[in-house]
mmCIF file of C-alpha atoms in Angstrom:
data_model
loop_
_atom_site.group_PDB
_atom_site.id
_atom_site.type_symbol
_atom_site.label_atom_id
_atom_site.label_comp_id
_atom_site.label_asym_id
_atom_site.label_seq_id
_atom_site.Cartn_x
_atom_site.Cartn_y
_atom_site.Cartn_z
ATOM 1 C CA MET A 610 0.101 0.014 0.445
ATOM 2 C CA ARG A 611 2.936 2.049 0.716
ATOM 3 C CA LEU A 612 4.573 1.962 -2.567
ATOM 4 C CA SER A 613 0.867 2.468 -4.875
ATOM 5 C CA ALA A 614 0.442 5.830 -2.308
ATOM 6 C CA ILE A 615 4.315 6.914 -3.344
ATOM 7 C CA TRP A 616 3.891 6.418 -6.467
ATOM 8 C CA ILE A 617 0.378 7.919 -8.043
ATOM 9 C CA PRO A 618 0.754 11.155 -7.147
ATOM 10 C CA LEU A 619 4.974 10.890 -8.372
ATOM 11 C CA LEU A 620 3.905 8.904 -11.904
ATOM 12 C CA ILE A 621 1.134 11.640 -12.123
ATOM 13 C CA LEU A 622 3.481 14.730 -11.574
ATOM 14 C CA CYS A 623 5.875 13.007 -14.227
ATOM 15 C CA GLN A 624 3.509 12.539 -16.908
ATOM 16 C CA ALA A 625 2.291 16.325 -16.477
ATOM 17 C CA THR A 626 2.774 17.685 -20.177
ATOM 18 C CA PRO A 627 5.539 20.141 -19.539
ATOM 19 C CA LEU A 628 5.744 19.922 -15.515
ATOM 20 C CA TRP A 629 6.305 24.005 -16.184
ATOM 21 C CA SER A 630 3.813 24.611 -18.930
ATOM 22 C CA HIS A 631 0.659 26.973 -18.385
ATOM 23 C CA GLY A 632 -1.286 27.978 -20.884
ATOM 24 C CA GLY A 633 1.003 26.920 -23.453
ATOM 25 C CA ILE A 634 4.031 29.602 -22.228
ATOM 26 C CA GLU A 635 7.083 27.498 -20.889
ATOM 27 C CA GLU A 636 8.143 28.326 -17.673
ATOM 28 C CA ASP A 637 11.189 27.855 -15.578
ATOM 29 C CA PRO A 638 11.545 24.467 -14.680
ATOM 30 C CA VAL A 639 13.721 25.104 -11.522
ATOM 31 C CA SER A 640 11.829 25.129 -9.519
ATOM 32 C CA ARG A 641 9.542 21.929 -9.933
ATOM 33 C CA LEU A 642 13.150 19.788 -10.410
ATOM 34 C CA LEU A 643 13.523 21.214 -6.931
ATOM 35 C CA GLU A 644 10.353 19.757 -5.804
ATOM 36 C CA LEU A 645 11.366 16.514 -7.610
ATOM 37 C CA HIS A 646 14.198 16.366 -5.725
ATOM 38 C CA ASP A 647 12.777 17.489 -1.810
ATOM 39 C CA HIS A 648 11.229 13.441 -3.013
ATOM 40 C CA VAL A 649 15.187 11.816 -3.189
ATOM 41 C CA MET A 650 16.214 14.048 -0.279
ATOM 42 C CA ASN A 651 12.898 13.056 2.190
ATOM 43 C CA ALA A 652 12.486 9.606 1.175
ATOM 44 C CA SER A 653 12.470 7.111 3.901
ATOM 45 C CA ASN A 654 13.355 3.481 2.166
ATOM 46 C CA ASP A 655 15.078 1.978 -0.940
ATOM 47 C CA THR A 656 11.894 2.004 -2.847
ATOM 48 C CA GLU A 657 11.149 5.414 -2.251
ATOM 49 C CA SER A 658 14.145 6.184 -3.107
ATOM 50 C CA ARG A 659 14.524 4.874 -6.586
ATOM 51 C CA ILE A 660 10.836 6.059 -7.015
ATOM 52 C CA ALA A 661 12.019 9.883 -6.792
ATOM 53 C CA HIS A 662 15.336 8.886 -8.334
ATOM 54 C CA GLU A 663 13.186 7.774 -11.198
ATOM 55 C CA ALA A 664 10.876 10.921 -10.854
ATOM 56 C CA LEU A 665 14.060 13.556 -10.726
ATOM 57 C CA LYS A 666 15.215 11.689 -13.943
ATOM 58 C CA ASP A 667 11.647 12.033 -16.081
ATOM 59 C CA GLY A 668 11.336 16.004 -15.060
ATOM 60 C CA MET A 669 15.061 16.802 -16.070
ATOM 61 C CA ARG A 670 14.565 15.094 -19.408
ATOM 62 C CA GLN A 671 10.601 17.260 -20.163
ATOM 63 C CA ALA A 672 13.142 20.256 -19.132
ATOM 64 C CA TRP A 673 16.411 20.116 -20.570
ATOM 65 C CA ASN A 674 14.578 18.696 -23.653
ATOM 66 C CA GLY A 675 11.812 21.895 -24.093
ATOM 67 C CA THR A 676 13.781 24.667 -22.047
ATOM 68 C CA ASP A 677 17.370 26.733 -22.834
ATOM 69 C CA PHE A 678 19.451 25.768 -19.970
ATOM 70 C CA TRP A 679 20.877 29.175 -19.502
ATOM 71 C CA ALA A 680 18.220 31.127 -19.501
ATOM 72 C CA CYS A 681 16.852 28.923 -16.405
ATOM 73 C CA ASP A 682 17.515 29.911 -12.514
ATOM 74 C CA TRP A 683 20.362 27.586 -13.170
ATOM 75 C CA PRO A 684 22.392 28.720 -10.217
ATOM 76 C CA SER A 685 19.459 27.704 -7.390
ATOM 77 C CA LEU A 686 19.454 24.269 -9.040
ATOM 78 C CA ALA A 687 23.187 23.895 -8.297
ATOM 79 C CA LYS A 688 22.674 25.012 -4.737
ATOM 80 C CA ARG A 689 20.777 21.805 -4.248
ATOM 81 C CA MET A 690 23.171 19.239 -6.713
ATOM 82 C CA GLY A 691 25.935 19.177 -8.413
ATOM 83 C CA VAL A 692 25.588 21.786 -11.182
ATOM 84 C CA ILE A 693 28.889 22.971 -13.196
ATOM 85 C CA THR A 694 29.264 24.854 -15.984
ATOM 86 C CA ALA A 695 32.324 25.865 -18.600
ATOM 87 C CA GLY A 696 32.412 27.844 -21.338
ATOM 88 C CA ASP A 697 30.252 29.744 -23.632
ATOM 89 C CA GLY A 698 28.456 30.568 -26.777
ATOM 90 C CA GLY A 699 29.113 27.475 -29.519
ATOM 91 C CA GLN A 700 31.412 25.993 -26.663
ATOM 92 C CA SER A 701 29.154 25.706 -23.392
ATOM 93 C CA ILE A 702 28.491 22.518 -21.299
ATOM 94 C CA ALA A 703 26.533 21.936 -18.338
ATOM 95 C CA VAL A 704 27.088 18.628 -16.045
ATOM 96 C CA ILE A 705 24.383 18.117 -13.837
ATOM 97 C CA THR A 706 24.635 15.241 -11.202
ATOM 98 C CA TRP A 707 23.268 14.239 -8.183
ATOM 99 C CA ASN A 708 23.188 10.928 -6.103
ATOM 100 C CA ILE A 709 20.762 8.829 -3.634
ATOM 101 C CA GLU A 710 22.064 6.641 -0.744
ATOM 102 C CA LEU A 711 20.489 3.846 -0.554
ATOM 103 C CA GLN A 712 19.950 2.196 3.229
ATOM 104 C CA ASN A 713 23.406 -0.267 2.952
ATOM 105 C CA ARG A 714 24.763 3.237 1.979
ATOM 106 C CA THR A 715 25.880 2.496 -1.324
ATOM 107 C CA GLN A 716 25.269 5.326 -3.579
ATOM 108 C CA GLU A 717 23.369 5.634 -6.805
ATOM 109 C CA TYR A 718 23.630 8.265 -8.911
ATOM 110 C CA GLY A 719 21.353 10.571 -11.724
ATOM 111 C CA GLY A 720 22.732 12.893 -14.506
ATOM 112 C CA PHE A 721 22.915 15.071 -17.309
ATOM 113 C CA VAL A 722 25.418 16.725 -19.938
ATOM 114 C CA LEU A 723 23.836 19.716 -22.113
ATOM 115 C CA ALA A 724 26.370 20.889 -24.320
ATOM 116 C CA LYS A 725 25.940 22.110 -28.337
ATOM 117 C CA ASP A 726 26.343 20.451 -31.581
ATOM 118 C CA ARG A 727 28.577 21.411 -34.134
ATOM 119 C CA ASN A 728 25.387 22.954 -35.719
ATOM 120 C CA GLY A 729 24.806 25.253 -32.784
ATOM 121 C CA ASP A 730 22.042 23.071 -31.866
ATOM 122 C CA PRO A 731 21.099 21.201 -27.972
ATOM 123 C CA LEU A 732 22.898 18.391 -26.946
ATOM 124 C CA VAL A 733 20.859 16.505 -24.242
ATOM 125 C CA ILE A 734 22.898 13.796 -22.929
ATOM 126 C CA GLU A 735 21.062 11.623 -19.859
ATOM 127 C CA LEU A 736 24.071 9.569 -18.235
ATOM 128 C CA SER A 737 23.289 6.102 -17.239
ATOM 129 C CA HIS A 738 24.964 5.373 -13.789
ATOM 130 C CA ARG A 739 26.892 1.634 -14.335
ATOM 131 C CA LEU A 740 25.608 -0.302 -11.791
ATOM 132 C CA GLY A 741 28.682 -2.812 -9.657
ATOM 133 C CA HIS A 742 28.521 -6.010 -8.773
ATOM 134 C CA SER A 743 28.768 -5.763 -5.817
ATOM 135 C CA ASN A 744 28.841 -3.247 -2.765
ATOM 136 C CA ARG A 745 32.057 -2.051 -3.443
ATOM 137 C CA GLN A 746 32.539 -0.835 -6.620
ATOM 138 C CA GLU A 747 36.049 -0.081 -7.718
ATOM 139 C CA LEU A 748 36.738 2.886 -10.589
ATOM 140 C CA ASP A 749 38.985 1.415 -13.348
ATOM 141 C CA THR A 750 41.666 4.190 -13.867
ATOM 142 C CA LYS A 751 41.905 2.605 -17.502
ATOM 143 C CA LYS A 752 38.838 2.240 -18.563
ATOM 144 C CA ARG A 753 36.306 4.537 -21.075
ATOM 145 C CA PHE A 754 33.156 4.316 -20.321
ATOM 146 C CA LYS A 755 30.316 5.845 -22.159
ATOM 147 C CA ALA A 756 26.938 7.786 -21.060
ATOM 148 C CA ASP A 757 25.001 4.822 -20.657
ATOM 149 C CA THR A 758 27.912 3.075 -18.626
ATOM 150 C CA TRP A 759 29.193 6.175 -16.343
ATOM 151 C CA PRO A 760 30.555 4.911 -13.185
ATOM 152 C CA GLY A 761 28.589 7.848 -11.982
ATOM 153 C CA ALA A 762 29.536 10.599 -8.773
ATOM 154 C CA VAL A 763 28.712 14.539 -7.944
ATOM 155 C CA TYR A 764 30.884 16.330 -9.545
ATOM 156 C CA TYR A 765 31.586 19.856 -8.251
ATOM 157 C CA SER A 766 34.114 21.469 -10.676
ATOM 158 C CA ILE A 767 35.211 21.621 -13.931
ATOM 159 C CA VAL A 768 38.490 23.010 -15.727
ATOM 160 C CA PRO A 769 38.484 22.676 -19.463
ATOM 161 C CA GLN A 770 41.918 21.967 -21.442
ATOM 162 C CA THR A 771 42.912 22.093 -25.643
ATOM 163 C CA GLN A 772 44.650 19.189 -25.625
ATOM 164 C CA GLY A 773 45.924 20.103 -29.505
ATOM 165 C CA LYS A 774 43.075 21.057 -30.971
ATOM 166 C CA LYS A 775 40.750 19.339 -29.276
ATOM 167 C CA LEU A 776 38.680 20.495 -26.469
ATOM 168 C CA VAL A 777 38.896 18.081 -23.102
ATOM 169 C CA PHE A 778 37.256 18.826 -19.919
ATOM 170 C CA THR A 779 38.906 17.530 -16.351
ATOM 171 C CA LEU A 780 35.998 16.987 -13.529
ATOM 172 C CA LEU A 781 36.283 17.267 -9.767
ATOM 173 C CA GLY A 782 33.577 14.650 -7.535
ATOM 174 C CA TRP A 783 32.699 12.694 -4.606
ATOM 175 C CA ASP A 784 31.808 9.449 -4.770
ATOM 176 C CA GLY A 785 30.163 8.128 -1.284
ATOM 177 C CA ALA A 786 31.247 4.414 -2.197
ATOM 178 C CA ASP A 787 29.946 2.947 1.017
ATOM 179 C CA GLY A 788 29.934 3.462 4.568
ATOM 180 C CA ILE A 789 33.004 2.472 4.840
ATOM 181 C CA ARG A 790 34.963 4.487 2.416
ATOM 182 C CA SER A 791 34.534 7.923 0.068
ATOM 183 C CA ARG A 792 36.030 9.140 -2.379
ATOM 184 C CA LYS A 793 37.102 12.135 -4.444
ATOM 185 C CA VAL A 794 37.537 11.860 -8.059
ATOM 186 C CA VAL A 795 39.687 13.369 -10.809
ATOM 187 C CA GLU A 796 37.376 12.375 -14.059
ATOM 188 C CA THR A 797 38.379 13.142 -18.046
ATOM 189 C CA LEU A 798 35.755 14.302 -20.467
ATOM 190 C CA SER A 799 35.200 14.763 -24.083
ATOM 191 C CA ILE A 800 32.824 14.933 -26.309
ATOM 192 C CA GLN A 801 33.114 14.070 -30.094
ATOM 193 C CA ASN A 802 30.027 13.716 -32.913
ATOM 194 C CA GLY A 803 27.436 13.935 -30.158
ATOM 195 C CA LYS A 804 29.149 11.319 -27.690
ATOM 196 C CA LEU A 805 30.458 11.671 -24.688
ATOM 197 C CA ARG A 806 33.527 9.682 -23.552
ATOM 198 C CA PHE A 807 34.680 9.608 -19.626
ATOM 199 C CA GLY A 808 37.975 8.683 -19.679
ATOM 200 C CA VAL A 809 40.842 10.484 -21.862
ATOM 201 C CA PRO A 810 44.438 9.869 -21.166
ATOM 202 C CA ILE A 811 45.826 12.653 -19.917
ATOM 203 C CA ILE A 812 46.779 12.549 -16.474
ATOM 204 C CA ASP A 813 50.203 11.016 -15.731
ATOM 205 C CA LEU A 814 51.053 9.634 -12.218
ATOM 206 C CA GLY A 815 54.352 8.449 -13.128
ATOM 207 C CA HIS A 816 53.523 5.027 -14.001
ATOM 208 C CA GLY A 817 51.906 5.985 -17.805
ATOM 209 C CA SER A 818 48.854 7.644 -19.051
ATOM 210 C CA GLU A 819 45.728 7.035 -16.531
ATOM 211 C CA LYS A 820 42.120 8.272 -17.709
ATOM 212 C CA ARG A 821 40.885 9.129 -14.557
ATOM 213 C CA MET A 822 42.502 9.916 -10.883
ATOM 214 C CA VAL A 823 41.209 8.295 -7.095
ATOM 215 C CA LEU A 824 41.383 9.627 -3.922
ATOM 216 C CA GLU A 825 39.925 6.426 -1.665
ATOM 217 C CA TYR A 826 39.957 7.174 1.894
ATOM 218 C CA ALA A 827 38.033 6.214 5.579
ATOM 219 C CA ASP A 828 34.757 7.226 5.186
ATOM 220 C CA GLY A 829 34.736 9.192 8.629
ATOM 221 C CA VAL A 830 37.066 12.017 6.998
ATOM 222 C CA THR A 831 37.157 14.809 5.065
ATOM 223 C CA ALA A 832 40.252 14.871 1.985
ATOM 224 C CA MET A 833 40.722 18.229 -0.306
ATOM 225 C CA LEU A 834 40.445 17.913 -4.017
ATOM 226 C CA ARG A 835 40.206 20.982 -5.861
ATOM 227 C CA TRP A 836 41.387 23.382 -8.696
ATOM 228 C CA ARG A 837 43.193 26.964 -8.101
ATOM 229 C CA GLU A 838 42.670 29.012 -10.054
ATOM 230 C CA ASP A 839 45.707 31.557 -9.228
ATOM 231 C CA LEU A 840 47.803 28.341 -9.131
ATOM 232 C CA ARG A 841 46.416 26.692 -12.351
ATOM 233 C CA MET A 842 46.738 23.921 -10.658
ATOM 234 C CA ILE A 843 44.510 21.358 -9.374
ATOM 235 C CA VAL A 844 45.467 20.190 -5.720
ATOM 236 C CA MET A 845 44.781 17.831 -3.293
ATOM 237 C CA ASP A 846 45.130 16.714 0.125
ATOM 238 C CA HIS A 847 48.216 13.693 0.172
ATOM 239 C CA LEU A 848 46.671 10.141 1.570
ATOM 240 C CA SER A 849 48.108 7.611 3.926
ATOM 241 C CA ALA A 850 47.793 4.919 6.464
ATOM 242 C CA PRO A 851 48.043 6.071 9.759
ATOM 243 C CA GLU A 852 50.455 2.989 10.607
ATOM 244 C CA PRO A 853 52.660 0.902 8.150
ATOM 245 C CA GLN A 854 50.534 -2.563 9.029
ATOM 246 C CA LEU A 855 47.236 -0.281 7.842
ATOM 247 C CA GLN A 856 49.385 0.433 4.307
ATOM 248 C CA GLY A 857 46.663 -0.930 1.446
ATOM 249 C CA ASN A 858 43.461 -0.816 3.536
ATOM 250 C CA THR A 859 42.072 2.655 2.157
ATOM 251 C CA SER A 860 39.235 2.491 4.660
ATOM 252 C CA PHE A 861 41.630 3.676 6.944
ATOM 253 C CA TYR A 862 43.515 6.582 5.571
ATOM 254 C CA GLY A 863 43.135 10.342 6.019
ATOM 255 C CA PRO A 864 45.116 13.001 5.378
ATOM 256 C CA ASP A 865 48.817 13.786 6.480
ATOM 257 C CA MET A 866 49.212 17.397 6.204
ATOM 258 C CA THR A 867 50.830 17.309 3.232
ATOM 259 C CA TYR A 868 50.052 18.269 -0.462
ATOM 260 C CA ASP A 869 49.873 17.040 -3.684
ATOM 261 C CA ALA A 870 49.058 18.897 -7.276
ATOM 262 C CA LEU A 871 48.365 17.737 -10.913
ATOM 263 C CA VAL A 872 49.678 20.176 -12.838
ATOM 264 C CA TRP A 873 49.277 20.938 -17.098
ATOM 265 C CA GLN A 874 52.141 20.371 -18.826
ATOM 266 C CA LYS A 875 52.470 18.920 -22.525
ATOM 267 C CA ASN A 876 48.871 18.603 -22.703
ATOM 268 C CA HIS A 877 49.159 16.083 -19.751
ATOM 269 C CA TRP A 878 48.181 16.733 -15.705
ATOM 270 C CA VAL A 879 51.293 15.370 -14.368
ATOM 271 C CA LEU A 880 51.212 14.759 -10.605
ATOM 272 C CA LYS A 881 53.773 16.981 -8.106
ATOM 273 C CA GLU A 882 53.879 15.436 -4.783
ATOM 274 C CA ASN A 883 54.750 17.189 -1.368
ATOM 275 C CA VAL A 884 54.012 20.600 -3.106
ATOM 276 C CA GLU A 885 54.058 23.576 -0.962
ATOM 277 C CA ILE A 886 50.690 25.354 -0.860
ATOM 278 C CA ARG A 887 50.022 28.540 1.622
ATOM 279 C CA ASP A 888 46.692 29.797 1.276
ATOM 280 C CA PRO A 889 43.806 30.949 4.471
ATOM 281 C CA ASP A 890 41.186 28.885 2.356
ATOM 282 C CA MET A 891 42.922 26.053 1.775
ATOM 283 C CA LYS A 892 41.681 23.761 4.855
ATOM 284 C CA LYS A 893 37.621 24.295 3.513
ATOM 285 C CA PRO A 894 36.429 21.346 2.501
ATOM 286 C CA TRP A 895 34.039 20.950 -0.665
ATOM 287 C CA ASN A 896 30.576 19.652 1.625
ATOM 288 C CA ASN A 897 29.688 15.966 0.622
ATOM 289 C CA PRO A 898 25.823 15.884 -0.484
ATOM 290 C CA LYS A 899 23.746 15.534 2.897
ATOM 291 C CA ARG A 900 23.618 12.308 3.744
ATOM 292 C CA SER A 901 20.091 11.241 4.849
ATOM 293 C CA ARG A 902 21.071 8.058 6.809
ATOM 294 C CA ARG A 903 24.596 8.335 9.108
ATOM 295 C CA ARG A 904 25.026 5.272 10.912
ATOM 296 C CA ASN A 905 28.739 6.787 12.494
#
């Protein structure tokens, strides 16, 4: 009975065509999308979470296939979920991502990429989260993913770079992983012929090119990963185990008060270890998405 009580109003809500039209006049869809996101945040079990998650996806599809994102109040949306933008005109891009946390504290993600094709027409690409076969999905640093096999994250920063004549994007994101570990992710993205590719081999960690970088650490701590415009580098906490016998067990890892950085050199991000960074705001973390069910 509870499932029916939830499903019917959400189904009706999602099938309104469009959700934000009134008398044939399109309205800003952001307020409706925020309402749908409220359902995600207020869900009390996994069934409710997934139903609300699908409703939000439907709302996003309707919104961006019928409304100009850039003409909307998207900064309000950015206060509630991951919304990052870069570029302007024909090279503008927006990436919208969000998460739901299940009762076992694993995550599922939703997302959309909004850009323009070579003719300048709007390009709306839905990201389909590729669920792992276990509760502890690993992020392969050498694998490429498409929009329908997206590994999932909530992205909070975007850095565009030119690699030769090709435009590539570096995304900084958060992955809740599970109740034991959390992750920060340096993801790479390119768009060619209207198709997305996650995993561009432009990260040099000293042992060949990687397609992404993953910082994995104890769930109860906070790790910093951010783009420093003034330094033109991606800076991050160096993570380590508190005891030698815990080396390799990332569920115990945390910041050790030193910093590493990725610096753009010769069309690649190159890792620089133990860098000197002085900034009074350096310790200000990016706030992870609200978790409705903490069991610390």
